[in-house]
Each structure stands twice: as C-alpha cells, then as structure tokens.
mmCIF file of C-alpha atoms in Angstrom:
data_model
loop_
_atom_site.group_PDB
_atom_site.id
_atom_site.type_symbol
_atom_site.label_atom_id
_atom_site.label_comp_id
_atom_site.label_asym_id
_atom_site.label_seq_id
_atom_site.Cartn_x
_atom_site.Cartn_y
_atom_site.Cartn_z
ATOM 1 C CA MET A 5 100.301 82.717 55.826
ATOM 2 C CA GLN A 6 99.499 85.409 58.371
ATOM 3 C CA TYR A 7 100.840 85.314 61.881
ATOM 4 C CA GLN A 8 99.971 87.312 64.972
ATOM 5 C CA HIS A 9 101.243 86.839 68.490
ATOM 6 C CA ASN A 10 101.413 88.411 71.909
ATOM 7 C CA PHE A 11 104.381 86.424 73.222
ATOM 8 C CA ASN A 12 106.679 88.587 75.278
ATOM 9 C CA PRO A 13 110.111 87.150 75.896
ATOM 10 C CA SER A 14 112.288 88.813 78.503
ATOM 11 C CA ILE A 15 113.156 92.293 77.318
ATOM 12 C CA SER A 16 116.801 93.342 77.176
ATOM 13 C CA ASP A 17 118.328 96.214 79.129
ATOM 14 C CA GLU A 18 119.103 97.972 75.868
ATOM 15 C CA ASP A 19 115.533 97.634 74.619
ATOM 16 C CA VAL A 20 114.233 99.085 77.877
ATOM 17 C CA PHE A 21 116.651 101.990 77.650
ATOM 18 C CA THR A 22 115.612 102.660 74.047
ATOM 19 C CA GLN A 23 111.961 102.696 75.055
ATOM 20 C CA ILE A 24 112.627 105.070 77.951
ATOM 21 C CA GLN A 25 114.538 107.391 75.621
ATOM 22 C CA ALA A 26 111.583 107.368 73.235
ATOM 23 C CA GLU A 27 109.158 108.088 76.089
ATOM 24 C CA ARG A 28 110.795 111.451 76.637
ATOM 25 C CA GLU A 29 108.972 112.624 73.531
ATOM 26 C CA HIS A 30 105.524 112.183 75.043
ATOM 27 C CA ILE A 31 105.839 111.585 78.815
ATOM 28 C CA GLY A 32 106.402 114.986 80.344
ATOM 29 C CA TYR A 33 107.991 114.302 83.717
ATOM 30 C CA TYR A 34 111.343 113.357 82.200
ATOM 31 C CA ASN A 35 111.966 116.846 80.863
ATOM 32 C CA LEU A 36 110.784 118.866 83.856
ATOM 33 C CA VAL A 37 114.452 119.046 84.892
ATOM 34 C CA HIS A 38 115.077 121.437 81.983
ATOM 35 C CA GLN A 39 112.308 123.932 82.734
ATOM 36 C CA GLU A 40 112.619 127.670 83.258
ATOM 37 C CA THR A 41 111.646 128.730 86.783
ATOM 38 C CA SER A 42 111.609 132.528 86.581
ATOM 39 C CA ALA A 43 107.797 132.852 86.473
ATOM 40 C CA LEU A 44 107.425 130.625 89.518
ATOM 41 C CA LYS A 45 110.070 132.532 91.476
ATOM 42 C CA GLU A 46 108.625 135.895 90.467
ATOM 43 C CA TYR A 47 105.201 134.943 91.769
ATOM 44 C CA ALA A 48 106.694 133.416 94.912
ATOM 45 C CA SER A 49 108.517 136.631 95.726
ATOM 46 C CA SER A 50 105.244 138.583 95.552
ATOM 47 C CA VAL A 51 103.476 136.522 98.219
ATOM 48 C CA ASN A 52 103.154 138.337 101.542
ATOM 49 C CA GLN A 53 101.024 135.876 103.494
ATOM 50 C CA LYS A 54 102.708 133.902 106.268
ATOM 51 C CA ASN A 55 100.585 130.771 105.840
ATOM 52 C CA ILE A 56 100.526 128.797 102.616
ATOM 53 C CA VAL A 57 97.733 126.225 102.394
ATOM 54 C CA VAL A 58 97.855 123.606 99.647
ATOM 55 C CA ILE A 59 94.441 122.158 98.849
ATOM 56 C CA GLY A 60 94.792 118.914 96.915
ATOM 57 C CA ILE A 61 95.117 115.178 97.233
ATOM 58 C CA GLY A 62 97.455 112.395 96.146
ATOM 59 C CA GLY A 63 99.912 113.524 93.520
ATOM 60 C CA SER A 64 98.938 117.135 94.147
ATOM 61 C CA THR A 65 100.373 117.078 97.664
ATOM 62 C CA LEU A 66 102.461 114.008 98.484
ATOM 63 C CA GLY A 67 105.624 115.004 96.613
ATOM 64 C CA THR A 68 105.543 118.563 97.887
ATOM 65 C CA TYR A 69 105.087 117.378 101.452
ATOM 66 C CA ALA A 70 107.926 114.875 101.047
ATOM 67 C CA ILE A 71 110.378 117.636 100.154
ATOM 68 C CA TYR A 72 109.024 120.103 102.699
ATOM 69 C CA LYS A 73 109.165 117.548 105.528
ATOM 70 C CA PHE A 74 112.732 116.588 104.621
ATOM 71 C CA LEU A 75 114.027 120.163 104.498
ATOM 72 C CA LYS A 76 111.966 122.339 106.802
ATOM 73 C CA TYR A 77 113.978 121.746 109.981
ATOM 74 C CA SER A 78 117.222 122.687 108.229
ATOM 75 C CA LYS A 79 115.956 125.881 106.633
ATOM 76 C CA ASN A 80 115.113 129.277 108.071
ATOM 77 C CA LEU A 81 111.706 129.415 106.455
ATOM 78 C CA THR A 82 109.616 132.509 107.097
ATOM 79 C CA LYS A 83 106.352 130.975 105.900
ATOM 80 C CA LYS A 84 104.495 127.848 106.999
ATOM 81 C CA LEU A 85 103.216 125.274 104.539
ATOM 82 C CA HIS A 86 99.989 123.445 105.388
ATOM 83 C CA PHE A 87 98.143 120.705 103.520
ATOM 84 C CA LEU A 88 94.396 120.127 103.321
ATOM 85 C CA GLU A 89 94.043 116.790 101.540
ATOM 86 C CA THR A 90 91.314 114.733 103.176
ATOM 87 C CA THR A 91 87.558 115.040 103.539
ATOM 88 C CA ASP A 92 87.797 113.860 107.145
ATOM 89 C CA PRO A 93 85.849 116.661 108.897
ATOM 90 C CA ILE A 94 87.865 116.397 112.109
ATOM 91 C CA ASP A 95 91.136 116.741 110.214
ATOM 92 C CA ILE A 96 89.849 119.753 108.278
ATOM 93 C CA GLN A 97 88.607 121.614 111.337
ATOM 94 C CA SER A 98 91.609 120.797 113.522
ATOM 95 C CA LYS A 99 94.017 122.116 110.905
ATOM 96 C CA ILE A 100 92.060 125.213 110.033
ATOM 97 C CA LYS A 101 91.621 126.336 113.640
ATOM 98 C CA ASN A 102 95.403 126.664 113.904
ATOM 99 C CA ILE A 103 95.742 128.801 110.770
ATOM 100 C CA ASP A 104 95.101 132.530 110.509
ATOM 101 C CA LEU A 105 92.935 132.458 107.392
ATOM 102 C CA GLU A 106 93.258 136.211 106.951
ATOM 103 C CA ASP A 107 97.014 135.766 106.525
ATOM 104 C CA THR A 108 96.885 132.773 104.174
ATOM 105 C CA LEU A 109 97.487 132.082 100.515
ATOM 106 C CA PHE A 110 95.417 129.169 99.221
ATOM 107 C CA ILE A 111 96.959 127.048 96.458
ATOM 108 C CA VAL A 112 94.270 124.906 94.846
ATOM 109 C CA ILE A 113 95.741 121.989 92.901
ATOM 110 C CA SER A 114 93.845 119.550 90.706
ATOM 111 C CA LYS A 115 95.090 118.234 87.386
ATOM 112 C CA SER A 116 91.592 117.445 86.123
ATOM 113 C CA GLY A 117 90.121 120.461 87.871
ATOM 114 C CA THR A 118 87.165 118.436 89.133
ATOM 115 C CA THR A 119 88.666 116.396 91.975
ATOM 116 C CA ILE A 120 85.789 116.037 94.445
ATOM 117 C CA GLU A 121 87.971 116.066 97.555
ATOM 118 C CA THR A 122 89.771 119.234 96.477
ATOM 119 C CA VAL A 123 86.690 121.137 95.376
ATOM 120 C CA SER A 124 84.815 120.103 98.538
ATOM 121 C CA ILE A 125 87.530 121.509 100.791
ATOM 122 C CA PHE A 126 87.842 124.666 98.693
ATOM 123 C CA LYS A 127 84.104 125.220 98.967
ATOM 124 C CA TYR A 128 84.380 124.986 102.742
ATOM 125 C CA ILE A 129 87.254 127.465 102.800
ATOM 126 C CA ASN A 130 85.144 129.854 100.736
ATOM 127 C CA SER A 131 82.478 129.726 103.430
ATOM 128 C CA LEU A 132 85.029 130.951 105.986
ATOM 129 C CA VAL A 133 86.952 133.567 104.033
ATOM 130 C CA THR A 134 86.629 135.335 100.692
ATOM 131 C CA CYS A 135 88.887 133.595 98.178
ATOM 132 C CA ASP A 136 89.938 135.868 95.361
ATOM 133 C CA LYS A 137 92.963 136.972 93.330
ATOM 134 C CA ASN A 138 94.589 138.413 96.446
ATOM 135 C CA ASN A 139 94.763 135.177 98.430
ATOM 136 C CA SER A 140 94.335 132.336 95.954
ATOM 137 C CA VAL A 141 96.211 130.694 93.108
ATOM 138 C CA VAL A 142 95.307 127.680 90.994
ATOM 139 C CA ILE A 143 97.468 124.909 89.531
ATOM 140 C CA THR A 144 95.660 122.780 86.949
ATOM 141 C CA GLU A 145 95.466 121.798 83.292
ATOM 142 C CA SER A 146 94.920 124.663 80.888
ATOM 143 C CA ASP A 147 91.473 123.493 79.747
ATOM 144 C CA SER A 148 90.072 122.308 83.072
ATOM 145 C CA LYS A 149 86.960 123.559 84.850
ATOM 146 C CA LEU A 150 89.182 124.824 87.653
ATOM 147 C CA ASN A 151 91.097 126.965 85.188
ATOM 148 C CA GLU A 152 87.793 128.334 83.900
ATOM 149 C CA TYR A 153 86.952 129.271 87.477
ATOM 150 C CA ALA A 154 90.316 130.999 87.870
ATOM 151 C CA LYS A 155 89.854 133.007 84.685
ATOM 152 C CA ALA A 156 86.308 134.006 85.632
ATOM 153 C CA ASN A 157 87.567 135.310 88.975
ATOM 154 C CA ASN A 158 90.808 136.842 87.708
ATOM 155 C CA ILE A 159 92.834 134.397 89.844
ATOM 156 C CA LYS A 160 96.390 133.587 88.845
ATOM 157 C CA SER A 161 96.877 130.062 87.497
ATOM 158 C CA PHE A 162 99.840 127.855 86.651
ATOM 159 C CA GLU A 163 99.626 124.947 84.240
ATOM 160 C CA ILE A 164 100.119 121.254 84.814
ATOM 161 C CA PRO A 165 101.177 119.883 81.411
ATOM 162 C CA LYS A 166 98.777 117.271 80.090
ATOM 163 C CA ASN A 167 101.587 114.772 79.645
ATOM 164 C CA VAL A 168 102.681 114.991 83.290
ATOM 165 C CA GLY A 169 100.745 112.622 85.535
ATOM 166 C CA GLY A 170 99.856 113.665 89.062
ATOM 167 C CA ARG A 171 102.150 111.258 90.881
ATOM 168 C CA PHE A 172 105.033 112.334 88.614
ATOM 169 C CA SER A 173 104.302 116.056 88.969
ATOM 170 C CA VAL A 174 106.394 117.086 91.975
ATOM 171 C CA PHE A 175 108.958 118.885 89.785
ATOM 172 C CA SER A 176 106.260 120.839 87.957
ATOM 173 C CA ALA A 177 104.452 123.885 89.338
ATOM 174 C CA VAL A 178 102.569 121.434 91.581
ATOM 175 C CA GLY A 179 105.600 121.129 93.848
ATOM 176 C CA LEU A 180 107.873 123.954 92.800
ATOM 177 C CA LEU A 181 105.441 126.838 93.367
ATOM 178 C CA PRO A 182 104.486 126.167 97.017
ATOM 179 C CA LEU A 183 108.076 125.201 97.844
ATOM 180 C CA ALA A 184 109.440 128.383 96.262
ATOM 181 C CA ILE A 185 106.933 130.494 98.169
ATOM 182 C CA VAL A 186 108.060 129.159 101.548
ATOM 183 C CA GLY A 187 111.722 129.725 100.694
ATOM 184 C CA ILE A 188 113.066 126.426 99.366
ATOM 185 C CA ASP A 189 115.532 126.763 96.482
ATOM 186 C CA ILE A 190 113.708 125.221 93.524
ATOM 187 C CA ASP A 191 116.681 125.654 91.197
ATOM 188 C CA GLU A 192 118.685 123.456 93.543
ATOM 189 C CA LEU A 193 115.846 120.927 93.473
ATOM 190 C CA LEU A 194 115.934 120.803 89.694
ATOM 191 C CA PHE A 195 119.728 120.606 89.743
ATOM 192 C CA GLY A 196 119.512 117.519 91.938
ATOM 193 C CA ALA A 197 116.885 115.940 89.695
ATOM 194 C CA LYS A 198 118.936 116.746 86.594
ATOM 195 C CA THR A 199 121.964 115.084 88.156
ATOM 196 C CA ALA A 200 119.995 111.836 88.291
ATOM 197 C CA TYR A 201 118.613 112.463 84.785
ATOM 198 C CA ASP A 202 122.077 112.989 83.285
ATOM 199 C CA SER A 203 123.584 110.013 85.084
ATOM 200 C CA PHE A 204 120.801 107.758 83.828
ATOM 201 C CA PHE A 205 120.633 108.896 80.222
ATOM 202 C CA ASN A 206 124.423 108.988 79.947
ATOM 203 C CA LYS A 207 124.421 105.377 81.180
ATOM 204 C CA GLU A 208 126.454 106.164 84.274
ATOM 205 C CA ASP A 209 125.981 105.030 87.887
ATOM 206 C CA THR A 210 122.271 105.821 88.093
ATOM 207 C CA TYR A 211 121.551 103.830 84.946
ATOM 208 C CA GLU A 212 123.461 100.789 86.196
ATOM 209 C CA ARG A 213 121.768 100.935 89.594
ATOM 210 C CA ILE A 214 118.235 101.390 88.289
ATOM 211 C CA VAL A 215 118.311 98.806 85.514
ATOM 212 C CA LYS A 216 119.877 96.135 87.721
ATOM 213 C CA LYS A 217 117.383 96.772 90.512
ATOM 214 C CA ALA A 218 114.355 96.944 88.214
ATOM 215 C CA ARG A 219 115.298 93.720 86.441
ATOM 216 C CA PHE A 220 115.671 91.928 89.770
ATOM 217 C CA PHE A 221 112.325 93.233 91.045
ATOM 218 C CA VAL A 222 110.514 92.068 87.920
ATOM 219 C CA GLU A 223 112.272 88.752 87.383
ATOM 220 C CA TYR A 224 111.720 87.769 91.017
ATOM 221 C CA LYS A 225 108.314 89.392 91.439
ATOM 222 C CA ASN A 226 106.610 86.080 92.133
ATOM 223 C CA SER A 227 109.011 85.358 94.993
ATOM 224 C CA PHE A 228 109.601 88.888 96.330
ATOM 225 C CA ASN A 229 106.499 90.885 95.492
ATOM 226 C CA ILE A 230 106.710 93.218 98.511
ATOM 227 C CA ASN A 231 109.209 96.071 98.437
ATOM 228 C CA VAL A 232 109.981 97.549 101.849
ATOM 229 C CA LEU A 233 111.490 101.015 102.052
ATOM 230 C CA PHE A 234 113.189 101.299 105.457
ATOM 231 C CA SER A 235 114.076 104.979 105.898
ATOM 232 C CA TYR A 236 116.326 105.848 108.834
ATOM 233 C CA SER A 237 115.118 109.384 109.428
ATOM 234 C CA SER A 238 111.713 110.686 110.435
ATOM 235 C CA ARG A 239 112.286 113.423 107.859
ATOM 236 C CA LEU A 240 111.757 110.770 105.177
ATOM 237 C CA ASP A 241 108.268 109.855 106.349
ATOM 238 C CA GLY A 242 106.772 112.060 103.632
ATOM 239 C CA PHE A 243 109.053 110.483 101.042
ATOM 240 C CA ASN A 244 107.841 107.031 102.089
ATOM 241 C CA ASN A 245 104.211 108.065 101.545
ATOM 242 C CA TRP A 246 105.034 109.567 98.157
ATOM 243 C CA TYR A 247 106.840 106.378 97.147
ATOM 244 C CA ILE A 248 103.845 104.242 98.139
ATOM 245 C CA GLN A 249 101.566 106.138 95.769
ATOM 246 C CA LEU A 250 104.135 106.250 92.980
ATOM 247 C CA TRP A 251 104.876 102.525 93.215
ATOM 248 C CA GLY A 252 101.362 101.250 93.861
ATOM 249 C CA GLU A 253 99.448 103.342 91.361
ATOM 250 C CA SER A 254 102.056 102.948 88.623
ATOM 251 C CA LEU A 255 102.851 99.239 88.863
ATOM 252 C CA GLY A 256 99.598 97.634 89.967
ATOM 253 C CA LYS A 257 98.293 96.939 86.462
ATOM 254 C CA VAL A 258 97.154 94.328 83.979
ATOM 255 C CA ASP A 259 99.846 93.691 81.367
ATOM 256 C CA ILE A 260 99.422 93.166 77.612
ATOM 257 C CA ASN A 261 98.911 89.436 78.199
ATOM 258 C CA SER A 262 95.997 90.214 80.578
ATOM 259 C CA THR A 263 98.100 89.063 83.524
ATOM 260 C CA ARG A 264 97.758 90.964 86.771
ATOM 261 C CA GLN A 265 101.014 92.598 87.813
ATOM 262 C CA GLY A 266 102.067 94.523 90.881
ATOM 263 C CA LEU A 267 104.799 95.171 93.395
ATOM 264 C CA THR A 268 103.475 96.060 96.834
ATOM 265 C CA PRO A 269 105.155 99.097 98.444
ATOM 266 C CA ILE A 270 105.659 99.420 102.184
ATOM 267 C CA GLY A 271 107.309 102.416 103.838
ATOM 268 C CA ILE A 272 108.648 102.197 107.389
ATOM 269 C CA ILE A 273 110.823 104.433 109.555
ATOM 270 C CA GLY A 274 113.901 103.468 111.538
ATOM 271 C CA PRO A 275 114.600 103.025 114.328
ATOM 272 C CA ILE A 276 110.887 103.072 115.249
ATOM 273 C CA ASP A 277 110.022 100.032 113.163
ATOM 274 C CA GLN A 278 113.000 98.041 114.381
ATOM 275 C CA HIS A 279 110.634 97.310 117.259
ATOM 276 C CA SER A 280 107.741 96.233 115.069
ATOM 277 C CA PHE A 281 108.000 95.483 111.361
ATOM 278 C CA LEU A 282 111.607 94.263 111.435
ATOM 279 C CA GLN A 283 110.452 91.087 113.200
ATOM 280 C CA LEU A 284 108.232 90.287 110.208
ATOM 281 C CA ILE A 285 111.099 90.911 107.798
ATOM 282 C CA VAL A 286 113.565 88.742 109.680
ATOM 283 C CA GLU A 287 111.423 85.751 110.623
ATOM 284 C CA GLY A 288 108.411 86.113 108.374
ATOM 285 C CA ARG A 289 107.867 84.837 104.848
ATOM 286 C CA ARG A 290 110.631 85.453 102.335
ATOM 287 C CA ASP A 291 108.471 87.594 100.059
ATOM 288 C CA LYS A 292 110.095 90.981 100.697
ATOM 289 C CA THR A 293 113.004 93.010 99.386
ATOM 290 C CA VAL A 294 114.388 95.728 101.653
ATOM 291 C CA THR A 295 115.858 99.090 100.679
ATOM 292 C CA VAL A 296 117.437 100.957 103.584
ATOM 293 C CA ILE A 297 117.858 104.716 103.211
ATOM 294 C CA LYS A 298 120.359 106.493 105.456
ATOM 295 C CA VAL A 299 121.268 110.163 105.858
ATOM 296 C CA ASN A 300 125.033 110.540 106.190
ATOM 297 C CA ASP A 301 125.055 114.073 107.610
ATOM 298 C CA PHE A 302 122.084 115.254 109.674
ATOM 299 C CA GLU A 303 123.780 118.629 110.265
ATOM 300 C CA ASN A 304 122.843 118.312 113.922
ATOM 301 C CA ASN A 305 125.189 117.590 116.816
ATOM 302 C CA LEU A 306 122.629 116.876 119.532
ATOM 303 C CA LYS A 307 124.215 114.475 122.015
ATOM 304 C CA ILE A 308 123.070 112.012 124.636
ATOM 305 C CA PRO A 309 124.024 113.859 127.835
ATOM 306 C CA GLN A 310 126.141 112.357 130.579
ATOM 307 C CA VAL A 311 123.330 112.007 133.087
ATOM 308 C CA GLU A 312 123.472 109.449 135.869
ATOM 309 C CA LEU A 313 120.303 107.358 136.034
ATOM 310 C CA ARG A 314 120.289 105.159 139.071
ATOM 311 C CA GLY A 315 119.934 101.513 138.118
ATOM 312 C CA LEU A 316 120.833 102.136 134.478
ATOM 313 C CA GLU A 317 124.573 102.561 134.928
ATOM 314 C CA GLU A 318 125.315 99.681 132.566
ATOM 315 C CA LEU A 319 124.131 101.899 129.695
ATOM 316 C CA ASN A 320 126.558 104.716 130.439
ATOM 317 C CA TYR A 321 128.540 103.712 127.342
ATOM 318 C CA ILE A 322 126.061 105.740 125.277
ATOM 319 C CA ASP A 323 126.947 108.993 127.074
ATOM 320 C CA ASN A 324 128.155 111.815 124.794
ATOM 321 C CA ILE A 325 127.233 109.941 121.616
ATOM 322 C CA GLU A 326 125.556 112.141 119.003
ATOM 323 C CA PHE A 327 122.020 111.076 118.133
ATOM 324 C CA ALA A 328 122.923 111.278 114.424
ATOM 325 C CA TYR A 329 125.728 108.781 115.022
ATOM 326 C CA LEU A 330 123.388 106.553 117.022
ATOM 327 C CA ILE A 331 120.662 106.392 114.362
ATOM 328 C CA ASN A 332 123.168 105.558 111.646
ATOM 329 C CA LYS A 333 124.677 102.800 113.763
ATOM 330 C CA GLN A 334 121.164 101.472 114.325
ATOM 331 C CA ALA A 335 120.715 101.431 110.547
ATOM 332 C CA ASP A 336 124.053 99.677 110.071
ATOM 333 C CA ALA A 337 123.132 97.048 112.656
ATOM 334 C CA THR A 338 119.827 96.380 110.897
ATOM 335 C CA ILE A 339 121.547 96.134 107.511
ATOM 336 C CA GLU A 340 124.144 93.717 108.834
ATOM 337 C CA SER A 341 121.548 91.553 110.562
ATOM 338 C CA ILE A 342 119.531 91.271 107.329
ATOM 339 C CA ARG A 343 122.565 90.547 105.187
ATOM 340 C CA ASN A 344 123.777 87.897 107.618
ATOM 341 C CA LEU A 345 120.613 85.925 106.933
ATOM 342 C CA GLY A 346 121.629 85.593 103.304
ATOM 343 C CA ASP A 347 118.153 85.142 101.849
ATOM 344 C CA ILE A 348 116.601 88.623 101.989
ATOM 345 C CA PRO A 349 117.443 90.906 99.032
ATOM 346 C CA CYS A 350 118.668 94.191 100.513
ATOM 347 C CA ASP A 351 120.239 97.355 99.165
ATOM 348 C CA VAL A 352 121.312 100.590 100.834
ATOM 349 C CA ILE A 353 120.948 104.187 99.651
ATOM 350 C CA THR A 354 122.956 106.793 101.559
ATOM 351 C CA ILE A 355 121.938 110.429 101.188
ATOM 352 C CA ASP A 356 124.979 112.634 101.622
ATOM 353 C CA ARG A 357 123.249 115.456 103.484
ATOM 354 C CA VAL A 358 119.950 117.201 104.092
ATOM 355 C CA SER A 359 119.639 119.421 101.010
ATOM 356 C CA GLU A 360 117.435 120.232 98.047
ATOM 357 C CA ARG A 361 119.793 118.418 95.704
ATOM 358 C CA SER A 362 119.849 115.189 97.666
ATOM 359 C CA ILE A 363 116.099 114.749 98.135
ATOM 360 C CA ALA A 364 115.371 115.736 94.529
ATOM 361 C CA ALA A 365 117.942 113.300 93.155
ATOM 362 C CA LEU A 366 116.437 110.520 95.280
ATOM 363 C CA MET A 367 112.888 111.260 94.151
ATOM 364 C CA TYR A 368 113.782 111.572 90.492
ATOM 365 C CA GLU A 369 115.699 108.295 90.661
ATOM 366 C CA TYR A 370 112.599 106.598 92.050
ATOM 367 C CA GLU A 371 110.510 108.033 89.229
ATOM 368 C CA LEU A 372 112.980 106.564 86.743
ATOM 369 C CA LEU A 373 113.011 103.243 88.604
ATOM 370 C CA THR A 374 109.222 103.115 88.379
ATOM 371 C CA SER A 375 109.263 103.755 84.641
ATOM 372 C CA VAL A 376 111.932 101.111 84.029
ATOM 373 C CA CYS A 377 110.096 98.510 86.120
ATOM 374 C CA ALA A 378 106.959 99.193 84.080
ATOM 375 C CA LYS A 379 108.843 98.529 80.844
ATOM 376 C CA PHE A 380 110.143 95.199 82.124
ATOM 377 C CA MET A 381 106.585 94.323 83.194
ATOM 378 C CA TYR A 382 104.959 95.346 79.868
ATOM 379 C CA ILE A 383 102.539 97.738 81.550
ATOM 380 C CA ASP A 384 101.630 101.417 81.296
ATOM 381 C CA ALA A 385 103.047 103.235 84.331
ATOM 382 C CA TYR A 386 101.120 106.430 83.663
ATOM 383 C CA ASN A 387 97.443 105.515 83.745
ATOM 384 C CA GLN A 388 95.290 104.394 86.681
ATOM 385 C CA PRO A 389 92.170 102.642 85.382
ATOM 386 C CA GLY A 390 91.768 100.810 88.674
ATOM 387 C CA VAL A 391 90.734 103.963 90.521
ATOM 388 C CA GLU A 392 88.412 105.394 87.877
ATOM 389 C CA ALA A 393 85.514 103.053 88.618
ATOM 390 C CA GLY A 394 85.363 104.239 92.220
ATOM 391 C CA LYS A 395 85.233 107.848 91.081
ATOM 392 C CA VAL A 396 82.294 107.111 88.778
ATOM 393 C CA ILE A 397 80.418 105.230 91.510
ATOM 394 C CA LEU A 398 81.036 108.042 94.017
ATOM 395 C CA LYS A 399 79.699 110.639 91.602
ATOM 396 C CA GLU A 400 76.565 108.580 90.968
ATOM 397 C CA LYS A 401 75.986 108.060 94.683
ATOM 398 C CA LEU A 402 76.395 111.770 95.452
ATOM 399 C CA GLN A 403 74.128 112.811 92.600
ATOM 400 C CA THR A 404 71.341 110.383 93.455
ATOM 401 C CA GLY A 405 71.701 110.120 97.223
ATOM 402 C CA ARG A 406 70.165 113.440 98.213
#
C-alpha cells in the first residue's frame, strides 16, 4: 500500500524553532548580524557630498528610511539623506528642486537591477546631471544588469546577496551603506540586531515573546486577522511603513493546502490616531490585535510652558509637564482603556531610548516574528508571486503602448 497526504496538524514550537535554525543555512538575512563592515565604513568615509540621494523602492528604501527617521533628530548628522522612490512626477520634481545635485551622491538600489521605477528615476537624474564614478554608487546583485552598467562605467558597486530578500535587506549594504555615509553607527545597528538574534536562538526572552505571539496570531487568524501597530512617536512612522511591507508581502500567501492566508498590517501613530482610528478599535468589530510601541526616553525635555490662556484656566494642570511625559501617559491611557475592555488582544513594546541598538533590535525582532508566523502558517515568507503578474503586465503595456 502506498500513502500520500498533505494533512498539516498544528506544528509544535520546537518544530518551528528547528525549521528556523535550518533556514539560517539558506536564508541570508539571519546571518547579516555577523557581517564585516569595514568596506562599507571605508567607502562612507570617502564621501564628500552633503546630499545623499537613495534611488529605489520598497525594500530598497523603507528599512533605511525607518532607521534614519527614528535617529536623525538625535544625531549631529553632517549629511542629508533623501529618498526618490515613486514615479509620481510631482514628488520627483518637488524633491529634486530642493537638492543641490552638484553636491549629491546618488545611491542606486535594485536587487534585480531592472526595477522599472528605479531605472526610470535614475534616467531622469542622468538628464539633469552627469552620473559617474564620482557621484554614484550601485547596490545590487552581482549578476544583475545594473551591476553590468556599474562595471561598464567604472562605478563602485556593493552586493546584495541572492539569498537576502529586499524586504529583509535593511541590515545589508542596502541600509548600512547610506546610513554609514550620513554618520549613523552601523556597528551599533548590527549590535542591536545581534542582541535580538542571540536572545532568540539561545531561547531567551526574545524567543519566548516571538513564539507565543506568532502562535496566537496564527491560531486566531480567522478571528483577529488585522494586526494594528500603534506607535507612540512620530519617529516611528517610517518603521510602521516598513512593517506594513514586511508583514503584507511576507504573509499574504497561499499555503501548501492551497488555502489563502494573510494577516493584514496597519500602522498608526499616537497620539494622532487616538482621535481617529482608536474609535474603530474600541467600538468596531473584534477582528484586530493591537501592539503599542512606546519610547521610554525621548532624550528631550521640552515642556508645556506656564502660559495663561484666558478661558482655558481649567487646563492649567498641564503646565510644566514635559511633552515626553505627556505622550507616554497618553499611550498608557490608551493601553489601559483597551485592556479594560477585555476582548481586544493587546501587547506593549517599550523601547528604552532613541539609539541605533534599540531600533535595530526592534526591526530584527519583527523580521524573526515574520519568519516564525510563516512557519506556523505553512507558507514561504520570502517570495512574492502575487506582485509578479503586475510587473509582467506593466512591461507588456509599456512595450506595446507607444
């Protein structure tokens, strides 16, 4: 008798961990925490331009922007980092008019080397200024068309490993090179990521947190299929956008039983969205989990001044309160109000301070969480077949539409 099946009983935590350990052999993002950074730092130190323009889209920019946005107001950066990532002509022109192109280094990033959006923008830049080895650098796969272009024009290039997907590439040259150039400590970034790596693979706090959370998400995905990230700092806006791509593109898949899977990511910012989306969370359908992210130390002592406003005297109790204290109390009030309801799954992540280590540890933990969720769901977190059809159709339309 021969027997074949595709039954998939609930996978154990230990089986998931074993599979993740095995993935380290062929999925490259796990081991980026161990990389040598001297070549990146050497190149970064040679850059004299004041403006650094990253030309890319999706995974080529979102992670870098997330870190830059989180850190830039706490660092004395001597260079400005800009991002050209959309083919919206108004966006392109409005950004470029505020950049001195003669004092700019262009970093062209495309894993495949043939990303239409990226090449289109780079072509436009080339019509405005001569792009050569003195003001351009390329980050791509070693055998891509973009790398061929770089070699033909004697332009420096850095490699994106083939086994590192775009949305998992922030701790490769994709993120580390532009961040190093503007003055962010990339060794501290990798230290923070490695802290999460070690804690997970040594089965410490990060492991316990991730596996418990991932199992809940997957086992209750039919009830709570929307995951809301409620970040209480505008500095985390970039992180929210990065998370949306990571979560959506990795987990929206068809599993091995041909069942459609997916957890819908939503990123909102507190306290702004206390006055909008929170209403939907509190009184809307019970189909959402909520993760609140707080920053413990903003390293800023800006206070509400003791100013008399006629007719508003009843609010004088806020005088002399630090804004950092206020925003964290707003977060605490939101958390308590959600927990008091008793039927909305909610967890809280508190970042200790605004630093390279803290943002990197958070991002690496979310990469691990994504991978673990995918294992529980029996899907491949690292491909994106759902977006390939659109790329093919676009190419056909552009080739035949002239």
